[in-house]
Coordinates of C-alpha atoms in Angstrom, one line a residue:
Chain A
M656 CA 85.3 -152.4 45.6
A657 CA 86.8 -152.7 42.2
W658 CA 85.9 -155.8 40.2
F659 CA 89.5 -156.5 39.3
T660 CA 92.6 -156.1 41.3
R661 CA 95.9 -156.0 39.5
D662 CA 98.0 -158.9 40.8
K663 CA 101.2 -157.5 39.3
P664 CA 101.6 -154.0 40.7
S665 CA 104.8 -153.5 38.6
V666 CA 102.7 -153.3 35.4
S667 CA 101.8 -149.7 34.6
T668 CA 100.4 -148.1 31.6
Q669 CA 102.2 -144.8 30.9
R670 CA 99.3 -142.7 30.0
G671 CA 101.2 -139.4 30.2
G672 CA 103.7 -140.5 27.6
R673 CA 101.1 -140.8 24.8
T674 CA 99.7 -137.3 25.0
V675 CA 100.8 -134.6 22.7
K676 CA 101.2 -131.2 24.3
T677 CA 98.8 -128.9 22.5
E678 CA 98.3 -126.3 25.2
G679 CA 98.9 -122.8 23.9
L680 CA 99.1 -123.9 20.3
W681 CA 95.4 -123.4 19.6
E682 CA 92.9 -120.8 20.6
K683 CA 89.1 -120.8 20.5
C684 CA 87.6 -117.7 18.9
P685 CA 85.0 -116.2 21.3
G686 CA 83.4 -114.7 18.2
C687 CA 82.7 -117.8 16.0
S688 CA 83.9 -120.6 18.3
Q689 CA 86.4 -121.7 15.6
I690 CA 89.6 -123.4 16.8
L691 CA 92.4 -121.3 15.5
W692 CA 96.1 -122.0 15.3
R693 CA 97.9 -119.6 17.5
K694 CA 100.5 -118.8 14.9
T695 CA 97.9 -117.9 12.3
L696 CA 96.2 -115.7 14.8
E697 CA 99.5 -113.9 15.6
E698 CA 100.2 -113.4 11.9
N699 CA 96.8 -111.9 11.6
G700 CA 97.4 -109.2 14.3
E701 CA 95.3 -111.2 16.9
V702 CA 92.2 -110.9 14.7
C703 CA 90.2 -114.1 13.9
P704 CA 90.7 -114.8 10.2
K705 CA 87.3 -116.5 10.0
C706 CA 85.0 -113.9 11.6
G707 CA 87.1 -110.8 12.3
Y708 CA 86.8 -111.0 16.1
H709 CA 89.5 -108.7 17.6
F710 CA 91.3 -110.4 20.4
K711 CA 92.6 -108.2 23.2
I712 CA 96.3 -107.2 22.8
D713 CA 98.7 -105.8 25.3
A714 CA 100.1 -102.2 25.3
F715 CA 103.4 -103.1 23.7
A716 CA 101.8 -105.1 20.9
R717 CA 99.6 -102.1 20.3
L718 CA 102.7 -99.8 20.0
K719 CA 104.3 -102.2 17.6
L720 CA 101.1 -102.1 15.5
L721 CA 100.9 -98.3 15.4
L722 CA 104.5 -97.1 15.3
D723 CA 107.2 -97.5 12.7
G724 CA 109.7 -99.3 14.9
E725 CA 111.8 -97.5 17.5
W726 CA 110.3 -95.4 20.2
V727 CA 111.4 -93.7 23.4
E728 CA 109.5 -94.5 26.5
H729 CA 108.7 -91.8 29.1
D730 CA 108.1 -91.6 32.8
K731 CA 108.9 -95.3 33.4
G732 CA 109.8 -94.5 37.0
L733 CA 106.4 -93.2 38.1
R734 CA 104.9 -95.2 41.0
S735 CA 101.8 -94.7 43.1
T736 CA 102.3 -93.7 46.7
D737 CA 99.1 -95.6 47.7
P738 CA 97.5 -92.4 49.1
L739 CA 94.6 -94.3 50.7
E740 CA 96.8 -97.1 52.2
F741 CA 94.2 -99.3 50.7
F742 CA 93.8 -102.8 51.8
D743 CA 91.5 -105.5 50.4
A744 CA 92.5 -109.2 50.0
Q745 CA 96.1 -107.9 50.1
P746 CA 97.6 -104.4 50.7
Y747 CA 97.4 -102.3 47.6
K748 CA 101.2 -101.8 47.5
Q749 CA 101.6 -105.6 47.4
R750 CA 99.0 -105.8 44.6
L751 CA 101.0 -103.3 42.7
A752 CA 104.2 -105.2 43.2
N753 CA 102.6 -108.5 42.1
M754 CA 101.2 -106.8 39.0
E755 CA 104.6 -105.4 38.2
S756 CA 106.3 -108.7 38.4
R757 CA 103.5 -110.3 36.3
T758 CA 103.2 -107.7 33.6
K759 CA 106.7 -106.2 33.7
L760 CA 105.0 -102.8 33.9
P761 CA 105.0 -100.4 36.8
D762 CA 101.5 -99.3 36.2
A763 CA 98.6 -99.5 33.6
A764 CA 99.9 -97.0 31.1
V765 CA 102.8 -96.9 28.7
S766 CA 103.8 -93.5 27.3
V767 CA 106.1 -93.2 24.3
T768 CA 107.3 -90.9 21.5
G769 CA 107.8 -92.6 18.2
T770 CA 106.9 -92.1 14.5
L771 CA 103.8 -93.2 12.8
N772 CA 104.4 -93.4 9.0
R773 CA 107.4 -91.1 9.6
R774 CA 105.4 -88.5 11.6
K775 CA 106.5 -87.9 15.2
V776 CA 103.7 -88.7 17.6
N777 CA 103.2 -89.2 21.3
V778 CA 101.3 -92.4 22.1
C779 CA 99.8 -93.6 25.4
A780 CA 98.5 -97.1 25.6
L781 CA 96.7 -98.5 28.5
E782 CA 97.5 -102.1 29.7
L783 CA 94.3 -104.0 30.5
K784 CA 96.2 -106.7 32.3
F785 CA 97.4 -104.3 35.0
I786 CA 94.4 -104.0 37.4
G787 CA 92.0 -103.9 34.5
G788 CA 93.8 -101.0 32.8
S789 CA 92.4 -98.8 35.6
M790 CA 93.4 -95.2 36.0
G791 CA 95.1 -94.2 39.2
C792 CA 97.5 -91.3 39.8
V793 CA 100.3 -92.9 37.8
V794 CA 98.1 -93.3 34.7
G795 CA 96.7 -89.8 35.2
E796 CA 100.2 -88.3 35.6
K797 CA 101.7 -90.2 32.6
I798 CA 98.9 -89.1 30.3
T799 CA 98.9 -85.5 31.5
R800 CA 102.7 -85.4 30.9
A801 CA 102.2 -86.8 27.4
I802 CA 99.7 -84.1 26.8
E803 CA 102.1 -81.4 28.0
R804 CA 104.8 -83.0 25.8
S805 CA 102.5 -82.7 22.9
L806 CA 101.8 -79.1 23.7
A807 CA 105.4 -78.2 24.1
E808 CA 106.6 -80.0 20.9
K809 CA 103.4 -79.4 18.9
T810 CA 103.3 -83.2 18.4
P811 CA 100.0 -85.0 17.8
L812 CA 98.7 -87.3 20.5
V813 CA 97.2 -90.7 20.3
I814 CA 95.7 -92.5 23.3
V815 CA 94.7 -96.1 23.1
S816 CA 92.3 -97.0 25.8
A817 CA 91.6 -100.4 27.3
S818 CA 90.3 -99.8 30.8
G819 CA 87.6 -100.5 33.3
G820 CA 87.7 -96.8 34.5
A821 CA 89.1 -95.0 37.5
R822 CA 91.0 -97.2 40.0
M823 CA 89.1 -98.0 43.1
Q824 CA 92.2 -98.5 45.2
E825 CA 93.2 -94.9 44.9
G826 CA 89.7 -93.6 45.6
A827 CA 88.9 -89.9 44.9
V828 CA 92.5 -89.4 43.9
S829 CA 91.8 -91.5 40.8
L830 CA 88.6 -89.7 40.3
M831 CA 90.4 -86.3 40.1
Q832 CA 92.7 -87.7 37.4
M833 CA 89.7 -87.4 35.1
A834 CA 89.6 -83.6 35.7
K835 CA 93.4 -83.3 35.5
I836 CA 93.6 -85.1 32.1
T837 CA 90.7 -83.2 30.6
A838 CA 92.2 -79.9 31.7
G839 CA 95.3 -80.9 29.7
L840 CA 93.1 -81.8 26.8
M841 CA 91.5 -78.4 26.9
R842 CA 94.9 -76.8 26.4
L843 CA 95.7 -79.2 23.6
D844 CA 92.3 -78.3 22.0
E845 CA 93.0 -74.5 22.3
A846 CA 96.4 -75.0 20.8
G847 CA 95.0 -76.9 17.8
I848 CA 97.1 -80.0 18.3
P849 CA 95.5 -83.2 17.0
F850 CA 94.4 -85.8 19.5
V851 CA 93.1 -89.1 18.3
S852 CA 91.3 -91.3 20.8
V853 CA 91.3 -95.1 20.0
L854 CA 88.9 -97.1 22.1
T855 CA 89.5 -100.8 22.3
D856 CA 87.8 -103.6 24.2
P857 CA 86.8 -102.7 26.9
T858 CA 86.7 -99.0 27.6
T859 CA 84.3 -98.0 30.4
G860 CA 83.7 -95.8 33.4
G861 CA 85.9 -92.8 34.2
V862 CA 88.2 -93.4 31.2
T863 CA 85.3 -93.2 28.7
A864 CA 83.8 -90.3 30.7
S865 CA 87.0 -88.3 30.4
F866 CA 89.7 -88.5 27.7
A867 CA 88.5 -91.4 25.6
M868 CA 85.4 -89.4 24.5
L869 CA 87.3 -86.2 23.9
G870 CA 89.4 -87.0 20.8
D871 CA 89.3 -84.8 17.8
L872 CA 88.5 -88.2 16.4
N873 CA 87.0 -91.0 18.5
I874 CA 87.6 -94.3 16.8
A875 CA 87.1 -97.8 18.0
E876 CA 88.0 -101.3 17.0
P877 CA 85.1 -103.5 15.9
G878 CA 83.1 -105.2 18.7
A879 CA 84.7 -103.3 21.6
L880 CA 82.7 -102.8 24.8
I881 CA 82.4 -99.1 25.3
G882 CA 80.2 -97.3 27.8
F883 CA 80.0 -95.4 31.0
A884 CA 78.3 -97.9 33.3
G885 CA 79.3 -101.5 32.9
P886 CA 76.7 -103.9 31.5
R887 CA 76.3 -105.8 34.8
V888 CA 75.6 -102.5 36.7
I889 CA 72.9 -101.6 34.2
E890 CA 71.3 -105.0 34.3
Q891 CA 71.1 -104.8 38.1
T892 CA 69.7 -101.3 38.0
I893 CA 67.0 -101.9 35.4
R894 CA 66.5 -105.6 36.2
Q895 CA 66.3 -106.8 32.7
K896 CA 68.6 -108.4 30.1
L897 CA 70.4 -106.0 27.8
P898 CA 69.8 -106.1 24.1
E899 CA 72.4 -107.9 21.8
G900 CA 75.2 -105.6 20.7
F901 CA 74.4 -103.0 23.4
Q902 CA 77.5 -100.8 24.2
R903 CA 79.5 -102.3 21.4
S904 CA 81.5 -100.1 19.0
E905 CA 78.8 -100.5 16.3
F906 CA 76.1 -99.4 18.7
L907 CA 78.1 -96.2 19.6
L908 CA 78.7 -95.5 15.9
E909 CA 75.0 -95.8 15.3
H910 CA 74.2 -93.4 18.1
G911 CA 76.7 -90.9 17.0
F912 CA 79.5 -91.1 19.5
L913 CA 82.3 -92.5 17.3
D914 CA 83.7 -91.1 14.1
A915 CA 84.5 -94.5 12.8
V916 CA 84.8 -98.2 13.6
V917 CA 88.2 -99.2 12.3
K918 CA 89.6 -102.7 11.9
R919 CA 92.9 -103.3 13.6
S920 CA 94.7 -103.9 10.3
E921 CA 93.6 -100.4 9.1
L922 CA 94.2 -98.5 12.3
K923 CA 97.6 -97.2 11.5
S924 CA 96.8 -96.0 8.0
F925 CA 93.5 -94.4 9.3
I926 CA 95.3 -92.4 11.9
S927 CA 98.1 -91.5 9.4
R928 CA 95.6 -90.1 7.0
A929 CA 93.7 -88.3 9.7
L930 CA 97.0 -86.6 10.9
D931 CA 97.8 -85.7 7.3
F932 CA 94.5 -84.0 7.1
F933 CA 94.8 -82.2 10.4
A934 CA 98.5 -81.2 10.3
G935 CA 99.5 -81.5 6.7
P936 CA 101.7 -84.2 5.1
V937 CA 105.0 -85.2 6.6
T938 CA 107.8 -83.3 5.0
Chain B
M1489 CA 59.9 -77.2 45.1
D1490 CA 60.8 -80.4 46.8
S1491 CA 61.0 -79.0 50.3
E1492 CA 58.4 -80.4 52.6
T1493 CA 58.1 -80.9 56.3
T1494 CA 59.7 -84.1 57.6
K1495 CA 59.4 -86.0 60.8
A1496 CA 62.0 -85.3 63.4
P1497 CA 64.8 -87.5 61.8
E1498 CA 66.4 -90.1 63.9
Q1499 CA 70.2 -90.1 64.3
P1500 CA 72.1 -92.8 62.6
A1501 CA 73.8 -95.1 65.1
G1502 CA 77.5 -95.6 65.4
D1503 CA 80.6 -93.7 66.3
A1504 CA 80.2 -90.0 65.7
D1505 CA 83.3 -89.8 63.5
S1506 CA 83.1 -93.1 61.7
P1507 CA 83.1 -93.0 57.9
W1508 CA 80.1 -95.2 57.8
R1509 CA 78.1 -92.8 59.9
R1510 CA 79.1 -90.0 57.5
V1511 CA 77.8 -92.1 54.7
Q1512 CA 74.5 -92.5 56.5
L1513 CA 74.3 -88.8 57.3
A1514 CA 75.1 -87.9 53.7
R1515 CA 72.2 -90.1 52.5
H1516 CA 69.9 -89.2 55.4
P1517 CA 66.3 -89.0 54.1
G1518 CA 65.8 -85.8 56.1
R1519 CA 69.0 -84.1 54.9
P1520 CA 68.5 -80.8 53.0
H1521 CA 68.7 -81.2 49.3
S1522 CA 69.8 -78.7 46.7
L1523 CA 66.4 -77.0 46.4
D1524 CA 66.2 -76.6 50.2
Y1525 CA 69.5 -74.6 50.1
I1526 CA 68.5 -72.7 46.9
E1527 CA 65.2 -71.7 48.5
R1528 CA 67.1 -70.3 51.5
L1529 CA 70.1 -68.8 49.8
V1530 CA 69.1 -67.6 46.4
K1531 CA 66.6 -64.7 46.2
E1532 CA 64.3 -64.5 43.2
F1533 CA 65.5 -67.9 42.0
Q1534 CA 64.3 -68.5 38.4
E1535 CA 64.6 -72.0 37.2
L1536 CA 65.7 -72.6 33.7
H1537 CA 65.0 -75.9 31.9
G1538 CA 66.3 -78.0 29.1
D1539 CA 69.5 -78.9 27.2
R1540 CA 68.2 -77.7 23.8
F1541 CA 69.0 -81.1 22.3
F1542 CA 66.8 -83.7 23.9
G1543 CA 64.9 -82.7 27.0
D1544 CA 64.8 -81.5 30.5
D1545 CA 66.3 -83.6 33.3
P1546 CA 64.7 -83.1 36.7
A1547 CA 67.7 -84.7 38.4
I1548 CA 69.6 -81.4 37.7
V1549 CA 68.1 -78.1 38.6
G1550 CA 69.5 -74.9 37.2
G1551 CA 68.6 -71.2 37.2
F1552 CA 69.6 -67.7 38.3
G1553 CA 69.0 -65.5 41.2
L1554 CA 70.7 -63.4 43.8
L1555 CA 73.1 -64.6 46.6
E1556 CA 73.4 -61.8 49.1
G1557 CA 72.7 -59.4 46.3
R1558 CA 75.2 -61.0 43.9
P1559 CA 73.8 -62.4 40.6
V1560 CA 74.7 -66.1 40.4
M1561 CA 73.9 -69.1 38.2
V1562 CA 73.2 -72.2 40.1
V1563 CA 73.4 -75.8 38.8
A1564 CA 72.5 -78.5 41.2
Q1565 CA 71.8 -82.2 41.5
Q1566 CA 68.4 -82.7 43.1
K1567 CA 67.2 -85.8 44.9
G1568 CA 63.6 -86.3 45.9
R1569 CA 62.2 -86.8 49.3
S1570 CA 58.8 -88.5 48.9
T1571 CA 58.5 -91.6 46.7
K1572 CA 56.9 -89.6 44.0
Q1573 CA 59.6 -86.9 44.0
K1574 CA 62.3 -89.5 44.2
L1575 CA 61.0 -91.1 41.0
H1576 CA 60.5 -87.7 39.4
R1577 CA 64.1 -86.7 40.2
N1578 CA 65.4 -90.2 39.3
F1579 CA 66.9 -90.5 42.8
G1580 CA 69.2 -87.7 41.9
M1581 CA 70.9 -89.7 39.1
P1582 CA 71.3 -87.4 36.2
K1583 CA 71.1 -88.4 32.5
P1584 CA 73.1 -86.9 29.7
E1585 CA 70.6 -84.2 29.0
G1586 CA 71.0 -83.1 32.7
Y1587 CA 74.7 -82.7 32.3
R1588 CA 74.2 -80.9 29.0
K1589 CA 71.7 -78.5 30.6
A1590 CA 74.1 -77.8 33.3
L1591 CA 76.8 -77.0 30.8
R1592 CA 74.5 -74.8 28.8
L1593 CA 73.7 -72.8 31.9
M1594 CA 77.4 -72.5 32.9
K1595 CA 78.1 -71.2 29.4
L1596 CA 75.2 -68.8 29.6
A1597 CA 76.6 -67.5 32.9
E1598 CA 80.0 -67.2 31.3
K1599 CA 78.7 -65.1 28.4
F1600 CA 77.3 -62.6 30.8
S1601 CA 80.2 -62.8 33.3
R1602 CA 78.2 -64.3 36.1
P1603 CA 79.7 -66.7 38.6
V1604 CA 78.4 -70.2 38.9
I1605 CA 77.6 -72.3 42.0
A1606 CA 77.3 -76.0 41.6
L1607 CA 75.8 -78.2 44.2
L1608 CA 76.8 -81.9 44.1
D1609 CA 74.5 -84.5 45.5
T1610 CA 74.1 -87.7 43.6
P1611 CA 74.6 -91.4 44.1
G1612 CA 76.1 -91.3 40.5
A1613 CA 75.2 -90.7 36.9
Y1614 CA 72.2 -92.9 35.9
P1615 CA 73.3 -96.3 34.7
G1616 CA 70.5 -97.1 32.2
I1617 CA 70.0 -98.0 28.6
D1618 CA 68.7 -94.6 27.5
A1619 CA 71.5 -92.8 29.3
E1620 CA 74.1 -94.9 27.5
E1621 CA 72.3 -94.4 24.1
R1622 CA 72.4 -90.7 24.5
G1623 CA 76.1 -90.7 25.6
Q1624 CA 76.4 -90.5 29.3
A1625 CA 80.2 -90.8 29.1
E1626 CA 80.5 -88.1 26.4
A1627 CA 78.2 -85.7 28.3
I1628 CA 80.3 -86.0 31.5
A1629 CA 83.6 -85.8 29.6
V1630 CA 82.6 -82.7 27.7
N1631 CA 81.5 -81.1 31.0
L1632 CA 84.8 -81.8 32.6
R1633 CA 86.7 -80.2 29.7
E1634 CA 84.5 -77.2 29.3
M1635 CA 84.5 -76.5 33.0
T1636 CA 88.3 -76.3 32.9
R1637 CA 88.1 -73.3 30.5
L1638 CA 85.1 -71.5 32.0
K1639 CA 86.0 -67.9 32.3
V1640 CA 83.9 -67.1 35.3
P1641 CA 84.3 -68.3 38.9
L1642 CA 82.9 -71.7 39.5
V1643 CA 82.4 -72.8 43.1
S1644 CA 81.4 -76.5 43.6
V1645 CA 80.0 -77.8 46.8
V1646 CA 79.4 -81.4 47.7
I1647 CA 76.3 -81.1 49.9
G1648 CA 75.6 -84.8 50.3
E1649 CA 76.7 -87.7 48.2
G1650 CA 79.5 -87.0 45.7
G1651 CA 79.0 -90.1 43.6
S1652 CA 82.0 -90.5 41.3
G1653 CA 82.1 -89.2 37.8
G1654 CA 78.4 -88.3 38.0
A1655 CA 79.2 -85.8 40.7
L1656 CA 82.6 -84.6 39.3
A1657 CA 80.7 -83.6 36.1
L1658 CA 79.7 -80.5 38.0
G1659 CA 82.8 -80.4 40.2
V1660 CA 85.7 -78.8 38.4
G1661 CA 85.5 -75.7 40.4
N1662 CA 87.9 -72.9 41.2
R1663 CA 87.1 -73.8 44.7
V1664 CA 85.6 -77.1 45.8
L1665 CA 83.9 -77.2 49.2
M1666 CA 82.5 -80.1 51.1
L1667 CA 79.9 -80.1 53.8
E1668 CA 81.0 -81.6 57.1
N1669 CA 79.0 -84.8 56.6
A1670 CA 79.2 -85.1 52.9
I1671 CA 81.0 -87.9 51.1
Y1672 CA 82.9 -87.9 47.8
S1673 CA 84.1 -91.2 46.3
V1674 CA 85.1 -92.9 43.2
I1675 CA 82.7 -95.8 43.9
S1676 CA 79.9 -96.4 46.4
P1677 CA 80.9 -98.3 49.5
E1678 CA 78.4 -101.0 48.6
S1679 CA 79.8 -101.6 45.1
C1680 CA 83.4 -101.4 46.5
A1681 CA 82.5 -104.1 49.1
A1682 CA 80.9 -106.2 46.4
I1683 CA 84.1 -106.1 44.4
I1684 CA 86.8 -106.5 47.1
Y1685 CA 85.0 -108.6 49.7
R1686 CA 82.4 -110.1 47.3
D1687 CA 79.8 -109.0 49.8
A1688 CA 77.9 -105.7 49.5
G1689 CA 77.0 -106.1 53.2
L1690 CA 80.5 -105.1 54.2
A1691 CA 80.0 -101.6 53.0
E1692 CA 80.9 -100.2 56.4
K1693 CA 84.3 -101.7 56.1
A1694 CA 84.7 -100.4 52.5
A1695 CA 83.6 -96.9 53.6
S1696 CA 86.6 -96.7 55.8
A1697 CA 89.0 -98.1 53.1
L1698 CA 87.8 -95.6 50.5
R1699 CA 88.6 -92.4 52.6
L1700 CA 85.5 -90.6 51.4
T1701 CA 84.8 -88.2 54.2
A1702 CA 85.3 -84.5 54.0
A1703 CA 88.2 -84.7 56.4
D1704 CA 89.8 -87.3 54.1
L1705 CA 89.3 -85.3 51.0
L1706 CA 90.8 -82.2 52.6
H1707 CA 93.7 -84.2 53.8
L1708 CA 94.3 -85.6 50.3
Q1709 CA 94.1 -82.0 49.1
L1710 CA 91.3 -82.7 46.7
V1711 CA 88.9 -80.2 48.3
D1712 CA 89.7 -76.7 49.6
E1713 CA 87.4 -76.3 52.6
I1714 CA 85.0 -78.1 54.9
V1715 CA 81.7 -76.3 55.5
P1716 CA 80.5 -76.9 59.1
E1717 CA 77.0 -78.3 59.7
P1718 CA 74.6 -77.8 62.6
A1719 CA 75.1 -80.1 65.6
G1720 CA 74.3 -83.7 64.7
G1721 CA 74.0 -82.9 61.0
A1722 CA 72.3 -80.6 58.5
Q1723 CA 69.1 -82.5 58.8
N1724 CA 68.5 -81.0 62.2
D1725 CA 68.4 -77.4 61.2
Y1726 CA 67.9 -76.5 57.5
D1727 CA 68.2 -72.7 58.2
Q1728 CA 71.4 -72.9 60.1
A1729 CA 72.9 -75.3 57.5
A1730 CA 72.0 -72.9 54.8
A1731 CA 73.4 -70.0 56.7
L1732 CA 76.7 -71.8 57.2
L1733 CA 76.8 -72.6 53.5
R1734 CA 76.0 -69.0 52.6
D1735 CA 79.0 -67.7 54.5
A1736 CA 81.3 -70.1 52.8
L1737 CA 79.9 -69.3 49.3
V1738 CA 80.1 -65.6 49.8
R1739 CA 83.6 -65.8 51.0
S1740 CA 84.6 -68.1 48.0
L1741 CA 83.0 -65.8 45.4
D1742 CA 84.5 -62.7 46.9
S1743 CA 87.9 -64.2 46.8
F1744 CA 87.6 -64.3 43.0
A1745 CA 86.2 -60.8 42.6
A1746 CA 89.4 -59.4 41.3
A1747 CA 90.5 -62.3 39.2
S1748 CA 90.6 -61.9 35.4
P1749 CA 89.0 -64.6 33.2
A1750 CA 92.5 -65.8 32.3
D1751 CA 93.5 -65.9 36.0
L1752 CA 90.4 -68.1 36.7
V1753 CA 91.2 -70.6 34.0
E1754 CA 94.9 -70.7 35.1
Q1755 CA 94.1 -71.1 38.8
R1756 CA 91.6 -73.9 38.1
Y1757 CA 94.1 -75.7 35.8
D1758 CA 96.9 -75.5 38.4
K1759 CA 94.6 -76.7 41.1
F1760 CA 93.6 -79.9 39.3
R1761 CA 97.0 -80.4 37.7
R1762 CA 98.5 -80.9 41.2
M1763 CA 96.2 -83.6 42.2
G1764 CA 97.8 -87.0 42.3
S1765 CA 100.1 -88.9 44.6
Y1766 CA 103.1 -90.5 43.0
F1767 CA 106.8 -90.7 43.3
T1768 CA 109.6 -91.4 40.8
D1769 CA 111.5 -94.6 41.2
S1770 CA 114.9 -94.4 39.6

């Protein structure tokens, strides 16, 4: 029982009217817990101006960051046939359709040809929001075709990874994409065409254990989770907490598996200089 | 050697053809492991150790010998049978040095134009701190790439559990065979169930969804041939299981007898290049 009852039901306090809509205007930095103005964050390339924490960005934002402007997208029409007729909470085909309407992408990879500081390059970027950036046959085929394009045109290749690994819903077909892509990379290697692998947060499983670790240069953004097994799987196996910074970019650099940890703001110029070194300056 | 006499193994329950029963057979404690086959198939087998960088990984066994008079290099994932052996072999979960040893031996075979046989039997690559520190992902990735340009025949056989990338790291063969009751999957049924049903206990259901049996893999055109096993499974008769595998291996190796190094690389490339299942939506 309430202590007071309102004897005039018509009197109402309009609580809703006094609030100011702030949702989406501010963002809390997971790195330093600072509250950041969305716009400042955007202007800073989705990197925290206070602590340098690199927020995750989507595939097209990535392309904008690396390329000069215009690009041509390839293999937009590729779709999975759902070889396993996989069904979990919903049929896999339905999941793909839902993902497509949410991300406006048909699968987890975008493959383009553009210019990076005036040099023609093929770039594949994985989209983490599409089933965790996972690699099924569409991702495998798109990347393999990008490799073949690079081979045919003698154009350098850049792959930006952001992925949990091979896609469970396509089973062993996903697994074999690891072999298919690395077979392509073998040819690229023999032909002496540069391949720069950019590892971003997170890159794990079958993606790390195939193309992401096979760049002529393997470079990563600061603080990215990079590994074969995911941290939770390792914790369950060894039954102890993992040390701070384990499987982060800096850890991999220290253990000799990355050529460099490169800030997002310097990524383009880094790749540009590397390609100048490998292939000579752009004429 | 890890072979030791075992009690008459009990048969797993369930429908003879159910995927879950295949999973249980593939992991059956009495199932022959790599060394059981090597002992029966490879005469004068000489084990070779070490990756020349860090150490020797007992979860991968390698060495040379004669298969029906043919000199072959064997690289094989080895599980243990007794508790002590299981620990020694790390339950068949290789570390980076194991993969690097396997690659070193494959390259050695290549140098002297000897074919390679790879036996796959692992729950997966070891997920541990030390393995990550030493570059588990890099070791697997490099193996995949280097196998694709190996200039000698490579025949890979999934003899038990083909556990994801950890198995594939020996599996980019000119021919890939699978024993009748072996499984090959991107993820274990338990982990898959934990993700999609949030319950690892539903592994049986996940095993069906993953299409991981030899018949599934053949249907998906990811393996070339199914090697039959003795009635009820390889655990019932090691000698017969080995004999059946010998026939398949000899046939596979002979089919590449006339192939040039360039042919072998080309054939292997084309084989894996075709894998995938997609269509183009206009």
